[in-house]
Tab-separated table of C-alpha atoms in Angstrom:
chain	number	residue	atom	x	y	z
F	1	UNK	CA	10.555	-9.078	1.540
F	2	UNK	CA	11.677	-5.378	0.272
F	3	UNK	CA	10.678	-2.831	3.057
F	4	UNK	CA	13.730	-0.795	4.952
F	5	UNK	CA	16.817	-3.133	5.231
F	6	UNK	CA	19.243	-1.012	7.250
F	7	UNK	CA	19.837	1.095	10.126
F	8	UNK	CA	22.232	3.561	11.353
F	9	UNK	CA	24.397	4.799	14.026
F	10	UNK	CA	26.706	7.730	14.339
F	11	UNK	CA	29.612	4.951	14.161
F	12	UNK	CA	27.880	2.253	12.040
F	13	UNK	CA	25.542	0.996	9.588
F	14	UNK	CA	23.701	-2.496	9.926
F	15	UNK	CA	22.487	-3.636	6.327
F	16	UNK	CA	20.791	-6.369	4.281
F	17	UNK	CA	21.971	-8.062	1.277
F	18	UNK	CA	21.426	-10.746	-0.831
F	19	UNK	CA	23.912	-13.764	-1.537
F	20	UNK	CA	23.010	-16.377	-3.731
F	21	UNK	CA	19.614	-15.986	-3.400
F	22	UNK	CA	19.286	-15.954	0.460
F	23	UNK	CA	19.592	-12.390	2.725
F	24	UNK	CA	22.353	-11.651	4.812
F	25	UNK	CA	22.948	-9.179	7.681
F	26	UNK	CA	26.140	-6.952	7.447
F	27	UNK	CA	27.529	-4.430	9.783
F	28	UNK	CA	30.120	-1.494	8.478
F	29	UNK	CA	31.745	0.663	10.306
F	30	UNK	CA	31.217	4.606	9.610
F	31	UNK	CA	33.512	7.659	10.080
F	32	UNK	CA	30.755	10.005	10.288
F	33	UNK	CA	31.174	14.001	11.022
F	34	UNK	CA	28.533	16.839	10.478
F	35	UNK	CA	29.593	20.715	10.853
F	36	UNK	CA	26.839	22.923	10.820
F	37	UNK	CA	27.553	26.228	8.700
F	38	UNK	CA	25.943	29.238	7.424
F	39	UNK	CA	24.521	28.869	3.887
F	40	UNK	CA	26.039	31.440	1.353
F	41	UNK	CA	24.130	34.546	1.013
F	42	UNK	CA	21.552	34.574	-1.321
F	43	UNK	CA	21.014	30.618	-1.523
F	44	UNK	CA	17.644	30.118	-0.906
F	45	UNK	CA	15.337	26.690	-0.710
F	46	UNK	CA	14.794	24.507	-3.407
F	47	UNK	CA	11.269	24.058	-2.560
F	48	UNK	CA	8.738	25.080	-0.361
F	49	UNK	CA	6.506	22.562	1.314
F	50	UNK	CA	2.561	23.282	1.143
F	51	UNK	CA	1.751	21.874	4.933
F	52	UNK	CA	2.083	23.264	8.420
F	53	UNK	CA	5.327	22.138	10.586
F	54	UNK	CA	7.603	21.556	7.389
F	55	UNK	CA	10.648	23.631	6.287
F	56	UNK	CA	12.926	23.208	3.053
F	57	UNK	CA	16.276	21.819	3.222
F	58	UNK	CA	18.758	24.426	2.732
F	59	UNK	CA	21.965	23.419	0.741
F	60	UNK	CA	24.778	24.649	2.664
F	61	UNK	CA	23.650	24.135	6.102
F	62	UNK	CA	25.749	21.422	6.888
F	63	UNK	CA	29.232	19.943	6.048
F	64	UNK	CA	29.282	16.411	6.167
F	65	UNK	CA	32.328	13.818	6.224
F	66	UNK	CA	31.509	10.104	5.660
F	67	UNK	CA	34.022	7.492	5.238
F	68	UNK	CA	33.450	3.639	5.472
F	69	UNK	CA	35.860	1.295	7.868
F	70	UNK	CA	35.584	-2.555	8.068
F	71	UNK	CA	32.872	-4.555	6.755
F	72	UNK	CA	31.994	-8.208	8.268
F	73	UNK	CA	28.929	-10.584	8.492
F	74	UNK	CA	26.685	-11.262	11.392
F	75	UNK	CA	25.949	-14.605	12.115
F	76	UNK	CA	22.917	-15.974	11.370
F	77	UNK	CA	21.788	-19.638	10.736
F	78	UNK	CA	20.770	-20.674	7.375
F	79	UNK	CA	17.102	-21.706	8.319
F	80	UNK	CA	16.242	-17.836	7.856
F	81	UNK	CA	16.046	-17.020	4.209
F	82	UNK	CA	14.689	-13.604	4.155
F	83	UNK	CA	15.849	-10.392	6.459
F	84	UNK	CA	14.108	-7.101	6.767
F	85	UNK	CA	13.864	-4.047	9.023
F	86	UNK	CA	17.241	-4.492	11.142
F	87	UNK	CA	17.194	-1.835	14.154
F	88	UNK	CA	20.437	-1.438	16.137
F	89	UNK	CA	19.797	-1.657	20.342
F	90	UNK	CA	20.479	1.692	22.048
F	91	UNK	CA	23.658	0.407	22.568
F	92	UNK	CA	24.687	-0.991	19.260
F	93	UNK	CA	25.460	-4.468	20.961
F	94	UNK	CA	22.666	-6.164	19.303
F	95	UNK	CA	20.809	-5.771	16.592
F	96	UNK	CA	16.931	-6.719	15.933
F	97	UNK	CA	15.384	-7.461	12.793
F	98	UNK	CA	12.279	-9.356	11.224
F	99	UNK	CA	12.914	-12.539	9.626
F	100	UNK	CA	11.362	-15.360	7.397
F	101	UNK	CA	12.066	-18.696	7.620
F	102	UNK	CA	12.043	-21.643	5.120
F	103	UNK	CA	8.835	-22.964	6.298
F	104	UNK	CA	7.239	-19.140	5.492
F	105	UNK	CA	7.204	-18.176	9.266
F	106	UNK	CA	7.914	-14.397	9.802
F	107	UNK	CA	9.135	-13.242	13.355
F	108	UNK	CA	10.913	-10.852	15.123
F	109	UNK	CA	14.431	-11.997	16.086
F	110	UNK	CA	17.561	-10.405	17.926
F	111	UNK	CA	21.159	-11.039	17.594
F	112	UNK	CA	24.717	-9.866	19.110
F	113	UNK	CA	26.718	-7.655	17.004
F	114	UNK	CA	29.930	-8.869	18.511
F	115	UNK	CA	32.571	-10.339	16.380
F	116	UNK	CA	32.605	-13.613	18.127
F	117	UNK	CA	28.810	-13.842	18.340
F	118	UNK	CA	27.555	-17.537	16.975
F	119	UNK	CA	24.293	-18.199	14.776
F	120	UNK	CA	23.286	-20.340	17.715
F	121	UNK	CA	22.808	-17.148	19.933
F	122	UNK	CA	19.863	-15.761	17.991
F	123	UNK	CA	16.796	-15.672	19.732
F	124	UNK	CA	13.175	-15.402	18.333
F	125	UNK	CA	10.816	-13.139	20.406
F	126	UNK	CA	7.676	-13.849	18.648
F	127	UNK	CA	5.966	-16.895	17.591
F	128	UNK	CA	2.897	-16.369	15.982
F	129	UNK	CA	0.895	-16.462	12.796
F	130	UNK	CA	0.510	-13.102	12.427
F	131	UNK	CA	2.749	-10.349	10.012
F	132	UNK	CA	5.165	-7.818	11.272
F	133	UNK	CA	6.791	-5.151	8.522
F	134	UNK	CA	8.497	-2.587	10.468
F	135	UNK	CA	10.483	-2.756	13.381
F	136	UNK	CA	12.303	0.008	15.511
F	137	UNK	CA	14.560	-0.398	18.860
F	138	UNK	CA	13.691	2.738	21.224
F	139	UNK	CA	14.107	3.445	25.002
F	140	UNK	CA	11.099	1.658	25.862
F	141	UNK	CA	11.802	-1.467	24.020
F	142	UNK	CA	11.031	-2.942	20.749
F	143	UNK	CA	8.059	-1.443	18.426
F	144	UNK	CA	6.528	-2.799	15.643
F	145	UNK	CA	3.806	-2.901	13.381
F	146	UNK	CA	1.459	-5.880	13.098
F	147	UNK	CA	-1.570	-7.316	11.548
F	148	UNK	CA	-2.837	-9.154	14.742
F	149	UNK	CA	-5.736	-6.808	15.061
F	150	UNK	CA	-9.497	-7.213	14.895
F	151	UNK	CA	-9.602	-5.775	10.920
F	152	UNK	CA	-6.130	-6.849	10.042
F	153	UNK	CA	-4.778	-3.152	9.625
F	154	UNK	CA	-1.244	-2.726	10.876
F	155	UNK	CA	-1.026	-1.165	14.360
F	156	UNK	CA	1.777	-0.529	16.340
F	157	UNK	CA	2.628	-3.075	19.243
F	158	UNK	CA	5.724	-3.324	21.768
F	159	UNK	CA	7.549	-6.189	23.128
F	160	UNK	CA	10.678	-5.780	25.551
F	161	UNK	CA	14.029	-7.242	24.243
F	162	UNK	CA	14.013	-10.079	26.836
F	163	UNK	CA	10.806	-11.339	25.496
F	164	UNK	CA	7.572	-11.561	27.363
F	165	UNK	CA	4.046	-10.646	26.495
F	166	UNK	CA	3.409	-7.987	23.613
F	167	UNK	CA	1.562	-4.847	24.391
F	168	UNK	CA	-0.713	-3.162	21.644
F	169	UNK	CA	0.005	0.415	21.675
F	170	UNK	CA	-2.220	1.847	19.018
F	171	UNK	CA	-5.747	1.291	18.063
F	172	UNK	CA	-7.225	2.321	14.461
F	173	UNK	CA	-8.528	1.376	11.139
F	174	UNK	CA	-5.721	2.427	9.112
F	175	UNK	CA	-2.365	1.119	8.840
F	176	UNK	CA	0.275	2.673	10.654
F	177	UNK	CA	4.132	2.686	8.837
F	178	UNK	CA	7.383	4.834	8.484
F	179	UNK	CA	8.058	4.177	12.075
F	180	UNK	CA	10.807	6.082	14.018
F	181	UNK	CA	11.917	5.510	17.604
F	182	UNK	CA	14.251	8.622	19.061
F	183	UNK	CA	16.516	8.334	21.687
F	184	UNK	CA	14.203	10.709	23.834
F	185	UNK	CA	11.720	8.576	24.022
F	186	UNK	CA	9.429	10.086	21.032
F	187	UNK	CA	7.840	7.433	18.435
F	188	UNK	CA	6.677	8.533	15.233
F	189	UNK	CA	4.806	7.095	12.158
F	190	UNK	CA	2.688	7.683	9.274
F	191	UNK	CA	-0.873	7.190	8.475
F	192	UNK	CA	-3.048	7.978	5.707
F	193	UNK	CA	-6.158	10.360	5.737
F	194	UNK	CA	-7.971	11.477	2.705
F	195	UNK	CA	-5.275	10.926	0.062
F	196	UNK	CA	-2.608	12.507	2.757
F	197	UNK	CA	0.091	10.838	4.551
F	198	UNK	CA	0.652	12.678	8.020
F	199	UNK	CA	2.800	12.403	10.620
F	200	UNK	CA	1.779	11.106	14.020
F	201	UNK	CA	2.927	10.679	17.433
F	202	UNK	CA	2.339	7.766	19.644
F	203	UNK	CA	0.636	9.103	22.880
F	204	UNK	CA	-0.480	6.033	24.931
F	205	UNK	CA	-2.754	7.784	27.238
F	206	UNK	CA	-4.746	9.499	24.769
F	207	UNK	CA	-7.716	7.354	22.938
F	208	UNK	CA	-6.336	5.504	20.233
F	209	UNK	CA	-2.782	5.993	21.374
F	210	UNK	CA	-1.444	8.706	19.041
F	211	UNK	CA	-2.115	12.116	17.840
F	212	UNK	CA	-1.761	13.768	14.463
F	213	UNK	CA	0.997	16.546	13.876
F	214	UNK	CA	0.908	17.630	10.334
F	215	UNK	CA	-1.732	18.559	7.919
F	216	UNK	CA	0.109	18.223	4.428
F	217	UNK	CA	-1.555	18.811	0.952
F	218	UNK	CA	0.364	15.561	-0.337
F	219	UNK	CA	2.346	13.222	1.608
F	220	UNK	CA	5.225	12.882	4.324
F	221	UNK	CA	7.222	10.098	4.817
F	222	UNK	CA	10.321	8.466	6.874
F	223	UNK	CA	10.735	10.635	9.765
F	224	UNK	CA	14.234	10.816	11.246
F	225	UNK	CA	15.952	12.526	13.931
F	226	UNK	CA	16.738	16.112	13.559
F	227	UNK	CA	18.715	18.748	15.208
F	228	UNK	CA	17.494	20.574	18.139
F	229	UNK	CA	14.732	18.253	18.784
F	230	UNK	CA	13.418	18.425	15.078
F	231	UNK	CA	13.034	16.134	12.349
F	232	UNK	CA	13.857	14.966	9.069
F	233	UNK	CA	11.679	13.775	6.548
F	234	UNK	CA	10.820	13.027	2.882
F	235	UNK	CA	7.945	15.229	1.642
F	236	UNK	CA	5.996	14.280	-1.589
F	237	UNK	CA	5.984	17.291	-3.947
F	238	UNK	CA	6.107	17.647	-7.750
F	239	UNK	CA	5.989	13.992	-8.534
F	240	UNK	CA	8.989	12.839	-6.309
F	241	UNK	CA	10.056	13.020	-2.647
F	242	UNK	CA	12.288	15.920	-1.193
F	243	UNK	CA	14.092	16.404	2.101
F	244	UNK	CA	12.683	18.603	4.630
F	245	UNK	CA	13.224	19.802	8.239
F	246	UNK	CA	10.245	19.687	10.573
F	247	UNK	CA	10.197	21.748	13.306
F	248	UNK	CA	9.166	20.592	16.764
F	249	UNK	CA	8.058	24.192	17.574
F	250	UNK	CA	5.326	24.588	15.103
F	251	UNK	CA	3.895	21.169	15.690
F	252	UNK	CA	0.441	21.491	16.699
F	253	UNK	CA	-1.287	18.446	18.089
F	254	UNK	CA	-4.612	17.575	17.478
F	255	UNK	CA	-6.965	14.729	18.827
F	256	UNK	CA	-7.147	11.487	17.326
F	257	UNK	CA	-9.290	11.461	13.988
F	258	UNK	CA	-12.695	10.158	14.510
F	259	UNK	CA	-12.160	6.921	12.197
F	260	UNK	CA	-10.094	5.486	15.094
F	261	UNK	CA	-11.840	2.185	15.954
F	262	UNK	CA	-13.238	1.753	19.533
F	263	UNK	CA	-12.399	-1.690	20.555
F	264	UNK	CA	-12.297	-2.842	24.234
F	265	UNK	CA	-8.417	-3.264	25.342
F	266	UNK	CA	-7.416	-6.544	25.314
C-alpha cells in the first residue's frame, strides 16, 4: 500500500510510517503561519501551463513559517498491517483511513485522535470484498473511491462517519483518483481522457455525477485548497510536476464526457 500517506490541518499532520515491517499512524503538531506578500518587481513565473484555468506559481507570493511540535502515535490494534490515505475529520478529533489486516482484508476505519484513545475504540465502517484506494473527509461525510462497480473501475462513493449504507456518487468507465474534499463542500478528482489528466468536480445532480473543469495538454494532479476559493495543483510539464494555482474564476464547467457509463441507479 503506497498511496497518499498523510493529511494536513492548520495545526497538525497525521501520517503513516513503517516500524518493524508494520505501518503505524502518527500525529504531529504544527506551528503554521502564512502571510501574503507582493513578489519583488521583475520576478516572473517559472513556467506557464498550456491549459485553461491554470496560473503559474510565483516565488515570493507568500511568506511561510512552519515549525514542529510534539509527535505521538495513534493507538491501533496489531491486526492491521498496512495503512493508507488517512483523513482528518472536520474538527480534527478523529481520523479515518484505509487499513489492511493480516488476512488481506482492506476496509475503511475511524479512530479517535485523543491522547487517551484506546486501540479497542477503532471502528470499521466497511466489511466487504471490494478494494478502496483513496479517502477524504468533507462536510457531507467520508468520500472514497472503490472498485465496487460493474466493470471494476474506481468510482466515488460516500458513507456517513457513523456508518450505514454506502451511496454511489459517480458512474463512469474510467478510474477517478486524486480525491479532494474542501471545507466549502466542493469535491474534486482527476480522471484521464485521451492521454490527458483533467480536473473534475463532483456534481451529483448531473448524469454521471460530475463535470470537467479543465482541458490540460498533459496532466493535472493532486488538487488542494487555495486562497480566495482557488485551488493548488501539480501540473505535469517538461518531465516533472510543477505547482500551479488554479483560478476558480476561469473554470468553465462542461457537460459530462460521452464515455460516461449508462447504468441504472442502484
